[in-house]
mmCIF file of C-alpha atoms in Angstrom:
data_model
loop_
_atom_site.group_PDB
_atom_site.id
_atom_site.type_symbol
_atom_site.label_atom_id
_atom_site.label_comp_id
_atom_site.label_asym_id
_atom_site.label_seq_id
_atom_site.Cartn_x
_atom_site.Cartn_y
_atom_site.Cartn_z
ATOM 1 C CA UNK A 3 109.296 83.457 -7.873
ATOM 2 C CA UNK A 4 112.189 82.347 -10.155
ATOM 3 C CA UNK A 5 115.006 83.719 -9.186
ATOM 4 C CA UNK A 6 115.215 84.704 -4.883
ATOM 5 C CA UNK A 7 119.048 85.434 -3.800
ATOM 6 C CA UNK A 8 119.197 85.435 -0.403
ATOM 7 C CA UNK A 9 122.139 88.370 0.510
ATOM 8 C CA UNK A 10 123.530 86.928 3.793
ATOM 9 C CA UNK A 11 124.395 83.014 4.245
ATOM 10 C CA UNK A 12 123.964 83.168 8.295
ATOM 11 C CA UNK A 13 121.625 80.704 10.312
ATOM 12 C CA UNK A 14 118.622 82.100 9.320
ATOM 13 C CA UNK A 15 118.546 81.541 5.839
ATOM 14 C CA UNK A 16 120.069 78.432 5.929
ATOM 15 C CA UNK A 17 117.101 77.527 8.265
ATOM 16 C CA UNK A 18 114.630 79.216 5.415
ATOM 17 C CA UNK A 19 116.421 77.767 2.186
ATOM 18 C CA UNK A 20 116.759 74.123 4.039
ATOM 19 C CA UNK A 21 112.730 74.487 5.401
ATOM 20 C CA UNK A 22 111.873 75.487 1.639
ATOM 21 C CA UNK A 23 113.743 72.886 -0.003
ATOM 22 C CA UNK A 24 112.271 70.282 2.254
ATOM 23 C CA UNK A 25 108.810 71.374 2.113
ATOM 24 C CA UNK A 26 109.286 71.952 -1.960
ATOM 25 C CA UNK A 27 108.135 75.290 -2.015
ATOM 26 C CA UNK A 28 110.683 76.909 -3.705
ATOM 27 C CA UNK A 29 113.356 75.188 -6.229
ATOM 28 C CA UNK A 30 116.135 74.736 -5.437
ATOM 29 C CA UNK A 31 117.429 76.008 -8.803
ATOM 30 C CA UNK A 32 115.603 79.092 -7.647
ATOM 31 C CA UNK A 33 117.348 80.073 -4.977
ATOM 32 C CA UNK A 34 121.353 81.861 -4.963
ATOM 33 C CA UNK A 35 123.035 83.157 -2.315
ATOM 34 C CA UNK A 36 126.027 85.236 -1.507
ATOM 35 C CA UNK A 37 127.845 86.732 1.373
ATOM 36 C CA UNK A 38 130.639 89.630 1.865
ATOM 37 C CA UNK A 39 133.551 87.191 2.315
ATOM 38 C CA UNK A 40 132.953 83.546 3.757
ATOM 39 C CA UNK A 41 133.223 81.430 0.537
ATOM 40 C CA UNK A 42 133.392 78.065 2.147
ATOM 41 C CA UNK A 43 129.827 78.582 4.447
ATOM 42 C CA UNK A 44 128.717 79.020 0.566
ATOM 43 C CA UNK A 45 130.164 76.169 -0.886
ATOM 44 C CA UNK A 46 128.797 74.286 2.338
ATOM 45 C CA UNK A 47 125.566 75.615 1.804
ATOM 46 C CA UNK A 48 125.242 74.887 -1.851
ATOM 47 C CA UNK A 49 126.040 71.354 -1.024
ATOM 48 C CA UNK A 50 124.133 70.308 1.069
ATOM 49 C CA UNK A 51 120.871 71.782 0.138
ATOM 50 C CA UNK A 52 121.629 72.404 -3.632
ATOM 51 C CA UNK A 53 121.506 76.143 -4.243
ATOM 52 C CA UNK A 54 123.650 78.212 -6.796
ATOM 53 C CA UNK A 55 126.454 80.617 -5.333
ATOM 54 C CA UNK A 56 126.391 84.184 -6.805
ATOM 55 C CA UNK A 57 129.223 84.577 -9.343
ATOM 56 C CA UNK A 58 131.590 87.602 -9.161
ATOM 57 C CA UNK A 59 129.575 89.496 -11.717
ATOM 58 C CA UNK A 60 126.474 89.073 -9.833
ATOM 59 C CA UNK A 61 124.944 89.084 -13.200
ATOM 60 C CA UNK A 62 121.734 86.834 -11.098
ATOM 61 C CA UNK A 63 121.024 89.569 -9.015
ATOM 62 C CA UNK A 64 120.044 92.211 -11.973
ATOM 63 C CA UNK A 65 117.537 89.379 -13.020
ATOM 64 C CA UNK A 66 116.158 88.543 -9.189
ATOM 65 C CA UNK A 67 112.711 88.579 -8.483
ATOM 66 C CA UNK A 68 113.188 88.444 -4.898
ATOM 67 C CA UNK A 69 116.239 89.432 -2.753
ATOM 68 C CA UNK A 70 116.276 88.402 0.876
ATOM 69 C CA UNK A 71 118.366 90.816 3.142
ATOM 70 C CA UNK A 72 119.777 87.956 5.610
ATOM 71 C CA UNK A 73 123.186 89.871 6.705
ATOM 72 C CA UNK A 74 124.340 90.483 10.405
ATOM 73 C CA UNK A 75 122.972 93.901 11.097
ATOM 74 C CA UNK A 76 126.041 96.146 11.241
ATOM 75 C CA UNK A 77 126.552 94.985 7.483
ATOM 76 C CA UNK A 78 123.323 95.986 5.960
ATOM 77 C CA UNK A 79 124.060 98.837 5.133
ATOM 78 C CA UNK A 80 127.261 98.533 3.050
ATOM 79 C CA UNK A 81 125.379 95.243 1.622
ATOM 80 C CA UNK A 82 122.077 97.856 0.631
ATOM 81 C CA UNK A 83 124.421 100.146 -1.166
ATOM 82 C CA UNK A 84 126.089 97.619 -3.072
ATOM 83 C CA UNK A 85 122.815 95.826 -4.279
ATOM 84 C CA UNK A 86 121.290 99.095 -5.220
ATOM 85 C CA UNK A 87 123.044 99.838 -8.556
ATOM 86 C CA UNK A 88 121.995 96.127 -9.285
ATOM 87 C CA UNK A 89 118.104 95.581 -8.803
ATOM 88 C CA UNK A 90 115.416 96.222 -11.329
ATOM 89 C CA UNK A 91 112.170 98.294 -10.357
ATOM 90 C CA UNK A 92 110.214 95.233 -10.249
ATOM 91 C CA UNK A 93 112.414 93.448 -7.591
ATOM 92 C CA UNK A 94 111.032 92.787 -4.101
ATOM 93 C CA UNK A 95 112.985 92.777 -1.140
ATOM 94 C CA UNK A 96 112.085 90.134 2.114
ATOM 95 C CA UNK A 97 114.243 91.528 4.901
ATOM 96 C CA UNK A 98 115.137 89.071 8.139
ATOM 97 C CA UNK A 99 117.583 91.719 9.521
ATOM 98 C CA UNK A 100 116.810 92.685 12.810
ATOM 99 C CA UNK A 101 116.255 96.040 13.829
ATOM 100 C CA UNK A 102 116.270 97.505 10.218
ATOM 101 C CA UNK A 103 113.168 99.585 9.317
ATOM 102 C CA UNK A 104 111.188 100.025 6.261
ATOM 103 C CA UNK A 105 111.939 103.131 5.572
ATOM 104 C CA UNK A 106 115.649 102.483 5.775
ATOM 105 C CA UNK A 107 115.838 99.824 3.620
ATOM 106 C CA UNK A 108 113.733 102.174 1.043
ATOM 107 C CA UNK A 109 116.221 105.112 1.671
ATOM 108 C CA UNK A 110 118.750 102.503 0.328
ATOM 109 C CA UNK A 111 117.164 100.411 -2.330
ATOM 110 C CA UNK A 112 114.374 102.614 -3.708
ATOM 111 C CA UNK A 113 110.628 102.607 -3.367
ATOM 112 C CA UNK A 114 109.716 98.989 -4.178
ATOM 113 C CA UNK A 115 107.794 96.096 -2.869
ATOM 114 C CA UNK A 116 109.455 95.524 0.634
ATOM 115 C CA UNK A 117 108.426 92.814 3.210
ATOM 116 C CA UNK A 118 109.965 92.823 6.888
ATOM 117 C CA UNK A 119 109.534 89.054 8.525
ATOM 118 C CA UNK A 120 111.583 88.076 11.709
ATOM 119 C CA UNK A 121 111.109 83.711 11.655
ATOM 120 C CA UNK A 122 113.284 81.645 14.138
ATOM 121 C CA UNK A 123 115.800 78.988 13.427
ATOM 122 C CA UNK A 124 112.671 76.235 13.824
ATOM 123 C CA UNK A 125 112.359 77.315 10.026
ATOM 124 C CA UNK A 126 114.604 74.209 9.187
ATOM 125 C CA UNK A 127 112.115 71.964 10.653
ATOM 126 C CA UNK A 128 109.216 73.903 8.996
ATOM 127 C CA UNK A 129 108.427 74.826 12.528
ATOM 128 C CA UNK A 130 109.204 78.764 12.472
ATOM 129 C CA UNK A 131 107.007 81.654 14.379
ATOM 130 C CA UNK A 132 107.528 84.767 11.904
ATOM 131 C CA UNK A 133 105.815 87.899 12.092
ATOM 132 C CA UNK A 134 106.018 89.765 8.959
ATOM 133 C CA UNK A 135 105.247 93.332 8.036
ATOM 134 C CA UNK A 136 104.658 95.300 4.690
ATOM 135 C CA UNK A 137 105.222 98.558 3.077
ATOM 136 C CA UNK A 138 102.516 100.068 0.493
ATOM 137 C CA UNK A 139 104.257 99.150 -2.490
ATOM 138 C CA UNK A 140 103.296 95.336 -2.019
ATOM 139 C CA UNK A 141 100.268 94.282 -3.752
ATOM 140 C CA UNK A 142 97.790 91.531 -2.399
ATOM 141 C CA UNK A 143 99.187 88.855 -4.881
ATOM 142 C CA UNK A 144 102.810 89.318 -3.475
ATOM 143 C CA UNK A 145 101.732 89.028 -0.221
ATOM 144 C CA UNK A 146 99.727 86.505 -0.398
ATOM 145 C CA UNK A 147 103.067 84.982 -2.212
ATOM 146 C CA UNK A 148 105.362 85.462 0.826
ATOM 147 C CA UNK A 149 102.465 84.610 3.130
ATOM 148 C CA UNK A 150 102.338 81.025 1.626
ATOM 149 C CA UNK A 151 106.220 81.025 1.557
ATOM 150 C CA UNK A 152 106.514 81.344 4.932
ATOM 151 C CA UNK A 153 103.131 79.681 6.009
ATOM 152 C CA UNK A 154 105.222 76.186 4.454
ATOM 153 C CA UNK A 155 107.703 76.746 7.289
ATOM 154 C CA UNK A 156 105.545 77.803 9.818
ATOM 155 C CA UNK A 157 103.778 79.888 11.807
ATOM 156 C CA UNK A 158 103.471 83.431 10.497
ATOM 157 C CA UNK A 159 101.214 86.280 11.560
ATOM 158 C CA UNK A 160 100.935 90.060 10.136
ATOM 159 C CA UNK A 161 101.611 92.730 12.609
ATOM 160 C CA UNK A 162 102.934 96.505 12.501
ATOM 161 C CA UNK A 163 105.889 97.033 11.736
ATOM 162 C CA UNK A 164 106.769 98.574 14.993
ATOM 163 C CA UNK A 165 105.855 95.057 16.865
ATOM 164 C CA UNK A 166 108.439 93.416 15.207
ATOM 165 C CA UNK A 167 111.008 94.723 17.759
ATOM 166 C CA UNK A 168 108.294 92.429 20.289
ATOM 167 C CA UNK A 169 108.343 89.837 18.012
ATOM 168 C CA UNK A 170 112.006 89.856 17.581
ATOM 169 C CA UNK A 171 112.182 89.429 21.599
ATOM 170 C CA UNK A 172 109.799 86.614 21.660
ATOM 171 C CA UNK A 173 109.796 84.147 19.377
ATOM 172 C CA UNK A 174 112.779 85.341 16.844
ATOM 173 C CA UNK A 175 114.616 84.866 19.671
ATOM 174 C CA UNK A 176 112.309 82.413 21.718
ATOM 175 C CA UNK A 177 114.111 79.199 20.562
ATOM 176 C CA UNK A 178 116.887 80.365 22.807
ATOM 177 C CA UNK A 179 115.502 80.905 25.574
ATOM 178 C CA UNK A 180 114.125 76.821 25.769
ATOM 179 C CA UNK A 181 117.516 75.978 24.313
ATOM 180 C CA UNK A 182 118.577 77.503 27.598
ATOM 181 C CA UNK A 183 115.671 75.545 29.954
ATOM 182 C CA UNK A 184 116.457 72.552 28.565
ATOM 183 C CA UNK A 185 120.251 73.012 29.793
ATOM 184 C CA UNK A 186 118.801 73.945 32.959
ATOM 185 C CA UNK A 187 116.781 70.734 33.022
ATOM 186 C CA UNK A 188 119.420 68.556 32.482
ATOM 187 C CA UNK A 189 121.958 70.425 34.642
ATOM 188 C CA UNK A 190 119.463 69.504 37.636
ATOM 189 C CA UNK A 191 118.658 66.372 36.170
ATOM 190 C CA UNK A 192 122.400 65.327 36.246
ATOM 191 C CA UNK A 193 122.435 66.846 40.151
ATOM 192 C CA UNK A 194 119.686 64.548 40.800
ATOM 193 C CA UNK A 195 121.070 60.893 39.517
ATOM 194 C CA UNK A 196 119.735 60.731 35.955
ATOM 195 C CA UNK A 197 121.920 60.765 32.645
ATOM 196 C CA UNK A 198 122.165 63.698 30.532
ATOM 197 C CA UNK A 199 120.295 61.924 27.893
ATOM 198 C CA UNK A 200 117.093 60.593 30.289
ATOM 199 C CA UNK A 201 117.214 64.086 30.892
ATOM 200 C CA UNK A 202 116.890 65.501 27.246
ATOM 201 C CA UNK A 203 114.729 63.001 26.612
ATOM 202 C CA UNK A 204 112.095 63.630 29.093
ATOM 203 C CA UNK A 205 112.689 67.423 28.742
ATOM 204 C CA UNK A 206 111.962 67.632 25.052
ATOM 205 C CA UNK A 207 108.494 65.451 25.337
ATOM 206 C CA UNK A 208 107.778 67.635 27.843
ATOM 207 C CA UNK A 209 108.185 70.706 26.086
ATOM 208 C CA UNK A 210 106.233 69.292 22.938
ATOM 209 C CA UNK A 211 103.920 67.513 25.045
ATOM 210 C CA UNK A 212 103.103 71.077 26.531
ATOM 211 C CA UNK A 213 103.145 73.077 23.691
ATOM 212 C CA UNK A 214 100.743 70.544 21.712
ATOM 213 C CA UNK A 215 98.194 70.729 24.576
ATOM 214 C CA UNK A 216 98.472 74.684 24.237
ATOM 215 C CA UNK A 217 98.029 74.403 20.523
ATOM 216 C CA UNK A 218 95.096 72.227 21.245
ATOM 217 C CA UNK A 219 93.157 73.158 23.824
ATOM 218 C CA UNK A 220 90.589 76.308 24.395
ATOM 219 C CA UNK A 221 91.866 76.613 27.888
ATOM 220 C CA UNK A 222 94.534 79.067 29.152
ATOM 221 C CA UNK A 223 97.851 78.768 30.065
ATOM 222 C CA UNK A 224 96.654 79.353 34.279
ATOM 223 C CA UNK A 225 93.770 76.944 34.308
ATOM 224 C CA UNK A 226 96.496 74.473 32.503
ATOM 225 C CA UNK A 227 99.081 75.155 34.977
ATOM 226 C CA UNK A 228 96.279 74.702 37.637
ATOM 227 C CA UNK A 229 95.544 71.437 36.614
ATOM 228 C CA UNK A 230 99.039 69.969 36.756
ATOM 229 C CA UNK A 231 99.149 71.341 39.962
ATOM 230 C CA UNK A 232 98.425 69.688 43.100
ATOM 231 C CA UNK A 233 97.497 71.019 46.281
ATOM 232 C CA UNK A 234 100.378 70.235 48.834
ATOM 233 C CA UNK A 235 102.284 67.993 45.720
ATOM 234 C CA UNK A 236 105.607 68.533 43.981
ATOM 235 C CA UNK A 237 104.466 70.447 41.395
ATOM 236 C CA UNK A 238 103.292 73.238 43.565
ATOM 237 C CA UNK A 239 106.760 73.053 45.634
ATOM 238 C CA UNK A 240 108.551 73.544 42.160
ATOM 239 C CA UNK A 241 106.216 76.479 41.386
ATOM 240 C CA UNK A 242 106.744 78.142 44.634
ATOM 241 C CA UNK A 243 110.784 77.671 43.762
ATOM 242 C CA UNK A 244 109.658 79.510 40.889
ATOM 243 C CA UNK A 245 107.522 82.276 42.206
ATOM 244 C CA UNK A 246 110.677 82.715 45.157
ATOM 245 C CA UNK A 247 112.995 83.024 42.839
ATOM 246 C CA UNK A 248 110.854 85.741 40.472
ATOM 247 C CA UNK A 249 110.906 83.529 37.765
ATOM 248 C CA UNK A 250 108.342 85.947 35.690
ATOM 249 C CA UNK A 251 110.479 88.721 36.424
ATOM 250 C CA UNK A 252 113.283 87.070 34.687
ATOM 251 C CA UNK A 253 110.982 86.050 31.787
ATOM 252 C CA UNK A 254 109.482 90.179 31.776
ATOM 253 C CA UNK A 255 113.451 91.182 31.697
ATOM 254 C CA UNK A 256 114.697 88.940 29.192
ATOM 255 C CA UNK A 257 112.003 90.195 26.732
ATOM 256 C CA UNK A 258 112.483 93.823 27.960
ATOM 257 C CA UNK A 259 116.134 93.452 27.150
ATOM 258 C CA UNK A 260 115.810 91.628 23.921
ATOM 259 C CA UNK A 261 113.007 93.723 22.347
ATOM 260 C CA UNK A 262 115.516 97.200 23.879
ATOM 261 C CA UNK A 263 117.967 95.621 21.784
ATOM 262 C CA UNK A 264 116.050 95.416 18.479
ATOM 263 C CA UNK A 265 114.916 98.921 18.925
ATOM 264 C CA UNK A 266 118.508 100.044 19.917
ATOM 265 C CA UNK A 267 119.202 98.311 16.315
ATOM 266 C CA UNK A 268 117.119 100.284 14.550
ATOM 267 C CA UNK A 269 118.412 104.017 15.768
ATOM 268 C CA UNK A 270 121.855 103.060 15.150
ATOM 269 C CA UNK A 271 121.156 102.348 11.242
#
């Protein structure tokens, strides 16, 4: 692709333009972004990863090959009718808006080649879990196109499209959610006599170190836990913590609640 303008400058596609520009997938000189208001995020943006701004005109987006929906979801709307007028038939649209269907996006912008993917922030480290969805107007080359695009930040697997909301809950919003263990960690860490950065430390490798052995191995996640776990040792006193304090329930609620969000999303459009 030549020309992509990514419509929406928010954390997620900085994380996409800064994985792509470090992984040299796409040119920098390809990619031009714009936003409803916030000129300095642009000018930020453009700096430090080396992107073109929109102009006024928006003369760039009449030529685009790709546009990439990236707006807060209240404003895709508004943003959908004013890109319409603009696009050519041939333009494809990559949508990382929450919530937002298919079918709306193709009530606003036309039949054309449209591709739903929800990746996670771990897209600036090429590190991103995406699941990506498309409608029947996307042909097996352009697929395969935003397949590789994505693959060289990550993770990404095909699903239908109504999974995404699940998808959305788990890993779009996953890095959160160990952003939020890892304060835990060193919250009790602190408690407990160690520094905040012993803490992080140890936390992190853990994290990597477990998710590496999970990546690796054919075993699953219980016979793993099993083998960490010691009869009568510390590890099964912190899992029993766990267990008393309905620690899966928590997990089962805060997916529940993310996932009734995303689908909550998608009626109000």
């Amino acid at each position: 692709m030549q020309t992509i303008v990514f419509a929406g400058a928010g954390s997620m596609a900085e994380a996409m333009i800064q994985g792509w520009v470090k992984e040299g997938v796409v040119s920098p000189k390809s990619i031009h972004i714009m936003n409803k208001s916030d000129r300095q995020k642009l000018n930020r943006i453009a700096n430090a990863h080396g992107v073109q701004i929109v102009s006024d005109s928006r003369d760039v987006v009449k030529v685009a090959d790709c546009i990439i929906l990236a707006m807060k979801p209240k404003d895709v709307i508004k943003g959908m009718e004013a890109l319409a007028p603009l696009l050519q038939e041939h333009t494809a649209v990559l949508s990382v808006v929450a919530g937002i269907s298919i079918a709306t996006i193709e009530n606003s912008l036309g039949k054309r080649p449209i591709a739903r993917v929800m990746p996670n922030t771990s897209a600036t480290i090429g590190m991103s879990a995406s699941g990506i969805s498309f409608n029947e107007q996307i042909d097996a080359s352009l697929k395969q196109e935003f397949m590789t695009m994505l693959e060289a930040i990550g993770t990404v697997i095909e699903v239908e499209e109504d999974k995404l909301h699940a998808v959305t809950a788990v890993s779009g919003s996953g890095p959160a959610y160990l952003y939020y263990l890892v304060e835990a960690f060193e919250q009790a860490g602190v408690k407990y006599g160690l520094s905040r950065e012993v803490v992080r430390s140890l936390a992190v490798q853990t994290i990597a170190g477990a998710a590496e052995m999970l990546k690796q191995s054919t075993e699953e996640p219980t016979e793993l836990r099993r083998k960490v776990t010691s009869p009568g040792g510390t590890t099964e006193a912190g899992i029993k913590a766990l267990e008393e304090n309905h620690f899966k329930d928590a997990i089962m609620a805060c997916i529940h609640d993310a996932e009734a969000k995303s689908r909550e999303l998608a009626q109000s459009e």
